[in-house]
Amino acid sequence: MTTRIPDPVFTLTTGPVNCYPEVLQALGKPVLYDQDPAFLQTYERVNLKAQAAFASANVPVILQGEPVLALEAVGASALSKEDVVLNLASGVYGDGYRSWLEPHAREYLEIRVPFNEVIDPASVAAMLAARPEIAVVTVCHHDTPSGTINPVKEIGEIVASGKAIFVIDAVSSFGGMEIMPEDVKADIFVAGPNKCLGCPPGLSLLAVSDKGWAKMKRNPNAPRGSILSILDWEDAWKREKPFPFTPSVAEINALEAALDLYLAEGPGTVWARHALTARACRAGIKAMGLELWAASEDFASPTTTAIRLPEGIDETALRQTMREVYGVVISAGRGATFNRLVRIGHMGPTARPIYALIAVTALGSAIARMSGKPCDVGAGAAAVMAVIDSMT
Ligand SMILES: *Cc1c(COP(=O)(O)O)cnc(C)c1O
C-alpha cells in the first residue's frame, strides 16, 4: 500500500474549485427517479432559477456534462457545411475552440493576438466588413489560462449589427463578474457551474437567443439523439416534457443550491468580492516584485490572477513546493502558457479577499525558497491588506 496523499489546506485554483458547503449538502440529497413528479418540478424550477441568474428572455438549456460538452455541442449544432466561422483567439481556450469549429464549417477564419493580450473590437469590425458571409463569430470571454478578459460587449455590438450569430464561452467568468448573455448580445452563451458558482464539474449551462435557436434549427447537421444535441433539450425544462435521457439528478440538486446562494447574496455583491479579491491579489504580487501575465491590468480577470514565472523557476516545482510546504494549491498554465505562468483562482467560495493573502504569501515564500534570493513577502502581505482595508 502506498501512503495516502493528504488533501491540501487551501485549494485556490481556477477550476474545479472547492464547492460551497450548501452545494455539497445538496449533492447528498436522495437521488430521485428522473420521472418522479418531485424531480420534474425540481428540474423546471432549477432552469427558471438559471434563467433568473442569466436575466434572459428564454429559459436556458442544461447539458449533462461539464462545459467542454457544451462548447463541442455548439460547434456541431450551430455550424453547417455552408458556413464561414470567425473564431477570436486570445488564449488557449479561444485557440482550442478551432478543433470543434473547423470540422463543421466550410471555412474557418481566425483573429489571433498574443496570449497576454485581448481582441481589438475594431479588428472584428474590419474582418466582418471584408467577409460579410461570416455566419458565426466565437470568442472566449475569460481565457482562463491567461487570466485575461475580452471586450465582449463591444464585440457583441459589432456582431449584432450584421447577420452572424455570436457565441461566447463565459465558463470561467459568468457568476464572478458582470457578464450576462443579453447585455453582450450573445446568441449562444456557455456557462459552467463548476467555476464561479461553486459547484463540482458535471453540467453546462447555455443561454440561447431566438436568433441562436433559429440558426441551430436551420442546420440539417445539428445533432439529434446524441449527447451533443442541444436541440433535443429545448423544451426538456418543462415538467410535462420528457427528458431526452436521464439528467444528472445529483448535479441538478447541487446547481439549485448554488443558484440559490448566488441569487440570495445578490449578483452585484458576488461580483464585488471577486473583483476585490483579484485586486488585492494583484497588489500583493506587484509589491513582491513579480509580474502579472496580462499585458495590461485593464483586462486582468477578476476571477483569475495569472503571474509570469520568474526566470529560472520551474512551474511544476513551484506548485509542488507551495503544496508541500504550505498546503496551498494553485493552477498550472495550460498548453501554450504551461511553464510560463501560474494562476491563482478567485472563484465562488474562494473569492474572499483574505484568500489573496494566503495565495500571495505562499507564492512569494515558495519562490524565495527555490531561488535562494529574497522575495519581499512582507511587502506583498501589506499590499494585500491595504487594498482590503481601503474597502472596509
Ligand atoms: C474551465 C473552462 C472550460 C471547461 O473546460 P475544462 O477545461 O474541461 O474545465 C471551458 N472554457 C473555459 C474558458 C474554462 O475556463
CSV table of C-alpha atoms and ligand atoms in Angstrom, one decimal:
chain,number,residue,atom,x,y,z
A,1,MET,CA,0.0,0.0,0.0
A,2,THR,CA,1.3,3.4,-0.9
A,3,THR,CA,0.7,6.1,1.7
A,4,ARG,CA,-2.3,8.3,1.1
A,5,ILE,CA,-1.6,11.8,-0.1
A,6,PRO,CA,-3.2,14.3,2.3
A,7,ASP,CA,-5.6,16.9,1.0
A,8,PRO,CA,-4.2,20.4,0.6
A,9,VAL,CA,-5.2,23.0,3.2
A,10,PHE,CA,-6.3,25.6,0.6
A,11,THR,CA,-7.4,25.0,-3.0
A,12,LEU,CA,-7.1,28.3,-4.7
A,13,THR,CA,-7.4,27.0,-8.3
A,14,THR,CA,-9.1,28.3,-11.4
A,15,GLY,CA,-11.5,25.3,-11.6
A,16,PRO,CA,-12.6,22.9,-10.4
A,17,VAL,CA,-13.0,24.9,-7.2
A,18,ASN,CA,-13.9,24.0,-3.7
A,19,CYS,CA,-17.6,23.9,-3.6
A,20,TYR,CA,-19.9,25.8,-1.2
A,21,PRO,CA,-20.9,23.6,1.8
A,22,GLU,CA,-24.6,24.1,0.8
A,23,VAL,CA,-23.8,22.7,-2.6
A,24,LEU,CA,-22.1,19.6,-1.1
A,25,GLN,CA,-25.1,19.1,1.1
A,26,ALA,CA,-27.4,19.2,-1.8
A,27,LEU,CA,-25.3,16.6,-3.6
A,28,GLY,CA,-26.1,14.3,-0.8
A,29,LYS,CA,-29.9,14.5,-1.2
A,30,PRO,CA,-31.7,11.3,-2.2
A,31,VAL,CA,-31.4,10.7,-5.9
A,32,LEU,CA,-35.0,10.6,-7.1
A,33,TYR,CA,-36.3,8.7,-10.2
A,34,ASP,CA,-35.9,11.3,-13.0
A,35,GLN,CA,-39.6,11.0,-13.9
A,36,ASP,CA,-40.8,11.4,-10.4
A,37,PRO,CA,-43.1,14.4,-10.2
A,38,ALA,CA,-41.0,15.9,-7.5
A,39,PHE,CA,-37.9,15.8,-9.7
A,40,LEU,CA,-39.7,17.0,-12.8
A,41,GLN,CA,-40.7,20.0,-10.7
A,42,THR,CA,-37.2,20.5,-9.3
A,43,TYR,CA,-35.8,20.4,-12.8
A,44,GLU,CA,-38.2,23.0,-14.1
A,45,ARG,CA,-37.5,25.2,-11.0
A,46,VAL,CA,-33.7,25.0,-11.4
A,47,ASN,CA,-34.0,26.0,-15.1
A,48,LEU,CA,-36.1,29.0,-14.1
A,49,LYS,CA,-33.5,30.0,-11.4
A,50,ALA,CA,-30.8,29.7,-14.0
A,51,GLN,CA,-32.9,31.9,-16.2
A,52,ALA,CA,-33.1,34.5,-13.4
A,53,ALA,CA,-29.3,34.3,-13.0
A,54,PHE,CA,-28.8,34.9,-16.7
A,55,ALA,CA,-31.6,37.5,-16.8
A,56,SER,CA,-32.5,36.1,-20.2
A,57,ALA,CA,-35.8,36.1,-22.0
A,58,ASN,CA,-35.5,32.4,-22.9
A,59,VAL,CA,-35.2,29.5,-20.5
A,60,PRO,CA,-31.6,28.2,-20.6
A,61,VAL,CA,-30.6,24.7,-21.5
A,62,ILE,CA,-28.7,22.5,-19.1
A,63,LEU,CA,-26.4,19.9,-20.7
A,64,GLN,CA,-25.4,16.8,-18.7
A,65,GLY,CA,-21.6,17.2,-18.8
A,66,GLU,CA,-19.1,19.8,-17.9
A,67,PRO,CA,-18.7,22.8,-20.2
A,68,VAL,CA,-16.5,21.3,-22.8
A,69,LEU,CA,-19.5,19.2,-23.8
A,70,ALA,CA,-21.5,22.4,-24.4
A,71,LEU,CA,-18.6,24.0,-26.4
A,72,GLU,CA,-18.3,21.0,-28.7
A,73,ALA,CA,-22.1,20.7,-29.0
A,74,VAL,CA,-22.3,24.4,-30.0
A,75,GLY,CA,-19.8,23.8,-32.8
A,76,ALA,CA,-21.7,20.8,-34.1
A,77,SER,CA,-25.2,22.4,-33.7
A,78,ALA,CA,-24.6,26.0,-34.9
A,79,LEU,CA,-22.3,25.3,-37.9
A,80,SER,CA,-23.3,23.8,-41.2
A,81,LYS,CA,-21.1,23.0,-44.1
A,82,GLU,CA,-22.1,26.2,-45.9
A,83,ASP,CA,-20.9,28.4,-43.0
A,84,VAL,CA,-17.9,30.6,-42.6
A,85,VAL,CA,-16.9,30.9,-39.0
A,86,LEU,CA,-14.7,33.5,-37.4
A,87,ASN,CA,-13.0,32.5,-34.2
A,88,LEU,CA,-11.3,35.1,-31.9
A,89,ALA,CA,-8.3,33.5,-30.2
A,90,SER,CA,-6.6,35.4,-27.4
A,91,GLY,CA,-5.6,32.4,-25.4
A,92,VAL,CA,-5.5,28.6,-25.0
A,93,TYR,CA,-9.3,28.1,-24.9
A,94,GLY,CA,-10.1,30.5,-27.7
A,95,ASP,CA,-7.4,28.9,-29.8
A,96,GLY,CA,-8.5,25.4,-28.8
A,97,TYR,CA,-12.1,26.1,-29.9
A,98,ARG,CA,-10.9,25.7,-33.5
A,99,SER,CA,-10.9,21.9,-33.2
A,100,TRP,CA,-14.7,21.9,-32.5
A,101,LEU,CA,-15.5,24.5,-35.2
A,102,GLU,CA,-13.3,23.8,-38.2
A,103,PRO,CA,-14.7,20.3,-39.0
A,104,HIS,CA,-18.3,21.5,-39.2
A,105,ALA,CA,-17.7,24.7,-41.3
A,106,ARG,CA,-17.0,25.5,-44.9
A,107,GLU,CA,-14.2,27.8,-43.9
A,108,TYR,CA,-12.5,28.7,-40.6
A,109,LEU,CA,-11.2,32.2,-40.1
A,110,GLU,CA,-9.4,33.5,-37.1
A,111,ILE,CA,-8.2,36.6,-35.4
A,112,ARG,CA,-5.3,35.9,-33.2
A,113,VAL,CA,-3.4,38.0,-30.7
A,114,PRO,CA,-0.6,37.2,-28.3
A,115,PHE,CA,-1.9,35.2,-25.3
A,116,ASN,CA,-1.3,38.1,-22.8
A,117,GLU,CA,-3.4,40.5,-25.0
A,118,VAL,CA,-7.1,40.7,-25.8
A,119,ILE,CA,-9.1,41.0,-29.1
A,120,ASP,CA,-9.4,44.5,-30.5
A,121,PRO,CA,-13.1,45.1,-31.5
A,122,ALA,CA,-12.0,47.2,-34.5
A,123,SER,CA,-10.3,44.1,-35.9
A,124,VAL,CA,-13.6,42.2,-35.7
A,125,ALA,CA,-15.4,45.0,-37.4
A,126,ALA,CA,-12.8,45.0,-40.2
A,127,MET,CA,-13.0,41.3,-40.7
A,128,LEU,CA,-16.8,41.3,-40.8
A,129,ALA,CA,-16.7,44.1,-43.4
A,130,ALA,CA,-14.2,42.2,-45.5
A,131,ARG,CA,-16.0,38.9,-45.2
A,132,PRO,CA,-19.8,39.6,-44.9
A,133,GLU,CA,-20.6,36.0,-45.4
A,134,ILE,CA,-19.3,35.1,-41.9
A,135,ALA,CA,-22.2,33.3,-40.2
A,136,VAL,CA,-20.9,32.6,-36.8
A,137,VAL,CA,-18.4,34.5,-34.5
A,138,THR,CA,-17.0,32.8,-31.5
A,139,VAL,CA,-15.0,34.1,-28.6
A,140,CYS,CA,-13.8,33.0,-25.2
A,141,HIS,CA,-14.7,35.8,-22.7
A,142,HIS,CA,-12.3,35.0,-20.0
A,143,ASP,CA,-9.4,32.9,-21.4
A,144,THR,CA,-8.6,31.3,-18.1
A,145,PRO,CA,-5.1,30.0,-18.9
A,146,SER,CA,-4.1,33.7,-19.5
A,147,GLY,CA,-6.4,35.4,-16.9
A,148,THR,CA,-7.5,38.0,-19.4
A,149,ILE,CA,-10.9,39.4,-20.3
A,150,ASN,CA,-12.0,40.1,-23.9
A,151,PRO,CA,-14.2,43.1,-24.6
A,152,VAL,CA,-17.3,41.1,-25.5
A,153,LYS,CA,-19.7,43.9,-25.1
A,154,GLU,CA,-18.1,45.9,-27.8
A,155,ILE,CA,-17.6,42.9,-30.0
A,156,GLY,CA,-21.2,41.9,-29.4
A,157,GLU,CA,-22.5,45.3,-30.6
A,158,ILE,CA,-20.5,44.9,-33.8
A,159,VAL,CA,-21.6,41.3,-34.5
A,160,ALA,CA,-25.2,42.1,-33.7
A,161,SER,CA,-25.3,44.8,-36.4
A,162,GLY,CA,-24.8,42.0,-39.0
A,163,LYS,CA,-26.3,38.6,-39.7
A,164,ALA,CA,-23.8,36.4,-37.9
A,165,ILE,CA,-24.6,34.8,-34.6
A,166,PHE,CA,-22.4,35.5,-31.6
A,167,VAL,CA,-21.1,32.6,-29.5
A,168,ILE,CA,-19.4,33.3,-26.1
A,169,ASP,CA,-17.6,30.9,-23.8
A,170,ALA,CA,-18.2,32.6,-20.5
A,171,VAL,CA,-17.5,29.4,-18.4
A,172,SER,CA,-15.0,31.0,-16.1
A,173,SER,CA,-16.4,34.5,-15.9
A,174,PHE,CA,-20.2,34.0,-15.5
A,175,GLY,CA,-21.2,34.3,-11.9
A,176,GLY,CA,-17.9,36.0,-10.9
A,177,MET,CA,-18.3,39.3,-12.8
A,178,GLU,CA,-20.9,41.3,-14.6
A,179,ILE,CA,-21.5,39.3,-17.7
A,180,MET,CA,-25.0,38.4,-18.9
A,181,PRO,CA,-25.9,36.9,-22.2
A,182,GLU,CA,-28.3,39.6,-23.4
A,183,ASP,CA,-26.2,42.5,-22.2
A,184,VAL,CA,-23.4,41.4,-24.6
A,185,LYS,CA,-25.8,40.3,-27.4
A,186,ALA,CA,-24.8,36.7,-27.2
A,187,ASP,CA,-26.8,34.3,-29.3
A,188,ILE,CA,-25.3,31.2,-27.6
A,189,PHE,CA,-23.7,31.8,-24.2
A,190,VAL,CA,-21.9,28.9,-22.5
A,191,ALA,CA,-21.5,29.0,-18.7
A,192,GLY,CA,-20.4,26.4,-16.2
A,193,PRO,CA,-21.5,25.8,-12.6
A,194,ASN,CA,-18.0,24.5,-11.8
A,195,LYS,CA,-16.2,27.8,-11.7
A,196,CYS,CA,-17.6,30.9,-10.1
A,197,LEU,CA,-20.9,29.3,-9.0
A,198,GLY,CA,-19.0,26.9,-6.8
A,199,CYS,CA,-20.3,23.6,-8.0
A,200,PRO,CA,-18.4,20.4,-8.9
A,201,PRO,CA,-17.8,19.8,-12.6
A,202,GLY,CA,-20.6,18.0,-14.3
A,203,LEU,CA,-23.0,20.3,-16.0
A,204,SER,CA,-23.1,23.0,-18.7
A,205,LEU,CA,-25.5,26.0,-18.8
A,206,LEU,CA,-26.5,27.6,-22.1
A,207,ALA,CA,-28.4,30.7,-22.8
A,208,VAL,CA,-29.7,30.8,-26.4
A,209,SER,CA,-31.4,33.8,-28.1
A,210,ASP,CA,-34.2,33.4,-30.7
A,211,LYS,CA,-31.6,34.0,-33.4
A,212,GLY,CA,-29.4,31.3,-31.9
A,213,TRP,CA,-32.2,28.8,-31.8
A,214,ALA,CA,-33.2,29.6,-35.4
A,215,LYS,CA,-29.6,29.1,-36.6
A,216,MET,CA,-29.4,25.7,-35.0
A,217,LYS,CA,-32.9,24.6,-36.2
A,218,ARG,CA,-31.9,25.6,-39.8
A,219,ASN,CA,-28.9,23.4,-39.6
A,220,PRO,CA,-29.6,20.0,-41.2
A,221,ASN,CA,-26.5,18.6,-39.5
A,222,ALA,CA,-27.3,19.7,-35.9
A,223,PRO,CA,-27.1,16.6,-33.7
A,224,ARG,CA,-30.3,14.9,-32.6
A,225,GLY,CA,-30.5,11.9,-30.4
A,226,SER,CA,-26.9,12.4,-29.3
A,227,ILE,CA,-25.0,13.6,-26.2
A,228,LEU,CA,-24.0,16.6,-28.4
A,229,SER,CA,-27.6,17.6,-29.1
A,230,ILE,CA,-28.7,21.0,-27.8
A,231,LEU,CA,-32.0,20.9,-29.8
A,232,ASP,CA,-33.2,17.8,-28.0
A,233,TRP,CA,-33.2,19.7,-24.7
A,234,GLU,CA,-35.0,22.8,-25.9
A,235,ASP,CA,-38.2,22.1,-24.0
A,236,ALA,CA,-36.9,19.5,-21.5
A,237,TRP,CA,-37.2,22.1,-18.7
A,238,LYS,CA,-41.0,21.9,-18.9
A,239,ARG,CA,-42.2,19.4,-16.4
A,240,GLU,CA,-44.7,17.9,-18.8
A,241,LYS,CA,-41.9,17.2,-21.4
A,242,PRO,CA,-39.8,14.0,-21.3
A,243,PHE,CA,-36.1,14.1,-20.9
A,244,PRO,CA,-34.0,13.0,-24.0
A,245,PHE,CA,-32.1,10.9,-21.5
A,246,THR,CA,-31.5,10.8,-17.7
A,247,PRO,CA,-30.3,14.1,-16.3
A,248,SER,CA,-27.6,14.2,-13.7
A,249,VAL,CA,-30.0,14.3,-10.8
A,250,ALA,CA,-27.5,15.0,-8.0
A,251,GLU,CA,-25.8,17.7,-10.0
A,252,ILE,CA,-29.1,19.4,-10.7
A,253,ASN,CA,-29.7,19.5,-6.9
A,254,ALA,CA,-26.2,20.9,-6.4
A,255,LEU,CA,-26.9,23.5,-9.1
A,256,GLU,CA,-30.1,24.6,-7.4
A,257,ALA,CA,-28.2,25.2,-4.1
A,258,ALA,CA,-25.5,27.2,-6.0
A,259,LEU,CA,-28.1,29.3,-7.8
A,260,ASP,CA,-30.0,29.9,-4.5
A,261,LEU,CA,-26.7,31.2,-2.9
A,262,TYR,CA,-25.9,33.4,-5.9
A,263,LEU,CA,-29.3,35.0,-6.2
A,264,ALA,CA,-29.7,35.4,-2.4
A,265,GLU,CA,-26.3,37.1,-1.9
A,266,GLY,CA,-27.1,39.2,-5.0
A,267,PRO,CA,-25.0,39.1,-8.2
A,268,GLY,CA,-23.6,42.6,-7.6
A,269,THR,CA,-22.3,41.6,-4.2
A,270,VAL,CA,-20.8,38.4,-5.5
A,271,TRP,CA,-19.1,40.2,-8.4
A,272,ALA,CA,-17.7,42.8,-6.0
A,273,ARG,CA,-16.0,40.2,-3.7
A,274,HIS,CA,-14.4,38.5,-6.8
A,275,ALA,CA,-13.1,41.9,-8.0
A,276,LEU,CA,-11.8,42.9,-4.6
A,277,THR,CA,-10.0,39.6,-4.1
A,278,ALA,CA,-8.4,39.9,-7.5
A,279,ARG,CA,-7.4,43.5,-6.9
A,280,ALA,CA,-5.8,42.6,-3.5
A,281,CYS,CA,-4.0,39.7,-5.1
A,282,ARG,CA,-2.6,41.8,-8.0
A,283,ALA,CA,-1.4,44.4,-5.5
A,284,GLY,CA,0.4,41.8,-3.4
A,285,ILE,CA,2.0,40.2,-6.5
A,286,LYS,CA,3.4,43.5,-7.7
A,287,ALA,CA,4.6,44.5,-4.3
A,288,MET,CA,6.8,41.4,-4.2
A,289,GLY,CA,8.3,42.4,-7.5
A,290,LEU,CA,6.6,39.7,-9.5
A,291,GLU,CA,5.0,40.4,-12.9
A,292,LEU,CA,1.4,39.9,-13.9
A,293,TRP,CA,0.9,37.9,-17.1
A,294,ALA,CA,-1.8,40.2,-18.6
A,295,ALA,CA,-0.1,43.0,-20.7
A,296,SER,CA,-2.4,45.5,-19.0
A,297,GLU,CA,-4.2,45.4,-15.7
A,298,ASP,CA,-7.2,46.9,-17.5
A,299,PHE,CA,-8.1,43.5,-18.8
A,300,ALA,CA,-6.8,41.3,-15.9
A,301,SER,CA,-9.5,39.0,-14.8
A,302,PRO,CA,-11.4,39.4,-11.5
A,303,THR,CA,-11.7,35.6,-11.3
A,304,THR,CA,-8.1,34.5,-12.0
A,305,THR,CA,-4.7,36.2,-11.4
A,306,ALA,CA,-2.0,34.9,-13.8
A,307,ILE,CA,1.6,35.6,-12.7
A,308,ARG,CA,4.5,35.4,-15.1
A,309,LEU,CA,7.0,32.8,-13.8
A,310,PRO,CA,10.3,34.4,-12.6
A,311,GLU,CA,13.4,33.5,-14.6
A,312,GLY,CA,14.8,30.1,-13.6
A,313,ILE,CA,11.7,28.9,-11.7
A,314,ASP,CA,10.1,25.7,-12.8
A,315,GLU,CA,6.3,25.8,-12.7
A,316,THR,CA,5.7,22.2,-11.6
A,317,ALA,CA,8.4,22.5,-8.9
A,318,LEU,CA,6.9,25.8,-7.7
A,319,ARG,CA,3.4,24.5,-7.4
A,320,GLN,CA,4.8,21.4,-5.6
A,321,THR,CA,6.7,23.5,-3.1
A,322,MET,CA,3.6,25.6,-2.4
A,323,ARG,CA,1.5,22.4,-1.8
A,324,GLU,CA,4.1,20.5,0.2
A,325,VAL,CA,5.4,23.3,2.4
A,326,TYR,CA,2.2,25.5,2.8
A,327,GLY,CA,-0.6,23.2,1.8
A,328,VAL,CA,-1.7,25.7,-0.9
A,329,VAL,CA,-2.7,24.5,-4.4
A,330,ILE,CA,-2.9,26.9,-7.3
A,331,SER,CA,-3.3,26.2,-11.0
A,332,ALA,CA,-0.7,25.5,-13.7
A,333,GLY,CA,-0.5,27.2,-17.1
A,334,ARG,CA,-2.0,25.2,-19.9
A,335,GLY,CA,-0.9,24.5,-23.4
A,336,ALA,CA,1.0,27.5,-24.7
A,337,THR,CA,1.0,29.1,-21.3
A,338,PHE,CA,2.4,26.0,-19.5
A,339,ASN,CA,5.6,26.7,-17.6
A,340,ARG,CA,5.3,30.4,-18.4
A,341,LEU,CA,2.9,31.4,-15.6
A,342,VAL,CA,1.0,30.2,-12.6
A,343,ARG,CA,-2.6,31.1,-11.8
A,344,ILE,CA,-4.5,31.9,-8.6
A,345,GLY,CA,-8.2,31.4,-8.8
A,346,HIS,CA,-10.8,33.7,-7.2
A,347,MET,CA,-13.9,31.8,-7.9
A,348,GLY,CA,-17.1,31.3,-5.9
A,349,PRO,CA,-16.2,30.3,-2.3
A,350,THR,CA,-12.5,31.3,-2.8
A,351,ALA,CA,-13.4,34.8,-4.0
A,352,ARG,CA,-12.8,36.1,-0.5
A,353,PRO,CA,-10.3,38.9,-0.1
A,354,ILE,CA,-8.4,37.2,2.7
A,355,TYR,CA,-7.5,34.2,0.4
A,356,ALA,CA,-5.4,36.7,-1.6
A,357,LEU,CA,-3.2,36.9,1.5
A,358,ILE,CA,-2.8,33.1,1.6
A,359,ALA,CA,-2.0,32.9,-2.1
A,360,VAL,CA,0.4,35.8,-2.3
A,361,THR,CA,2.4,34.8,0.8
A,362,ALA,CA,2.6,31.1,-0.1
A,363,LEU,CA,3.7,32.0,-3.7
A,364,GLY,CA,6.3,34.6,-2.6
A,365,SER,CA,7.7,32.4,0.1
A,366,ALA,CA,8.0,29.4,-2.2
A,367,ILE,CA,9.8,31.5,-4.9
A,368,ALA,CA,12.2,32.8,-2.2
A,369,ARG,CA,13.0,29.2,-1.0
A,370,MET,CA,13.5,28.0,-4.6
A,371,SER,CA,15.6,30.9,-5.9
A,372,GLY,CA,17.7,31.4,-2.8
A,373,LYS,CA,17.0,35.1,-3.4
A,374,PRO,CA,14.9,37.3,-1.1
A,375,CYS,CA,11.3,38.0,-2.2
A,376,ASP,CA,9.6,40.7,-0.2
A,377,VAL,CA,6.7,38.7,1.2
A,378,GLY,CA,6.1,41.3,3.9
A,379,ALA,CA,5.5,44.0,1.3
A,380,GLY,CA,3.2,41.6,-0.6
A,381,ALA,CA,1.2,40.9,2.5
A,382,ALA,CA,1.0,44.6,3.4
A,383,ALA,CA,-0.2,45.5,-0.1
A,384,VAL,CA,-2.9,42.8,0.0
A,385,MET,CA,-4.2,44.1,3.4
A,386,ALA,CA,-4.0,47.8,2.2
A,387,VAL,CA,-6.4,47.0,-0.6
A,388,ILE,CA,-8.8,45.1,1.6
A,389,ASP,CA,-8.6,47.8,4.3
A,390,SER,CA,-9.3,50.6,1.8
A,391,MET,CA,-12.7,49.0,1.1
A,392,THR,CA,-13.9,48.5,4.6
B,1,LIG,C1,-13.0,25.6,-17.3
B,1,LIG,C2,-13.3,26.1,-18.6
B,1,LIG,C3,-14.0,25.4,-19.5
B,1,LIG,C4,-14.4,23.9,-19.3
B,1,LIG,O1,-13.3,23.1,-19.6
B,1,LIG,P1,-12.4,22.2,-18.7
B,1,LIG,O2,-11.0,22.6,-19.1
B,1,LIG,O3,-12.7,20.9,-19.0
B,1,LIG,O4,-12.7,22.5,-17.2
B,1,LIG,C5,-14.2,25.9,-20.8
B,1,LIG,N1,-13.9,27.2,-21.1
B,1,LIG,C6,-13.2,28.0,-20.2
B,1,LIG,C7,-12.8,29.4,-20.6
B,1,LIG,C8,-12.9,27.4,-18.9
B,1,LIG,O5,-12.2,28.2,-18.0
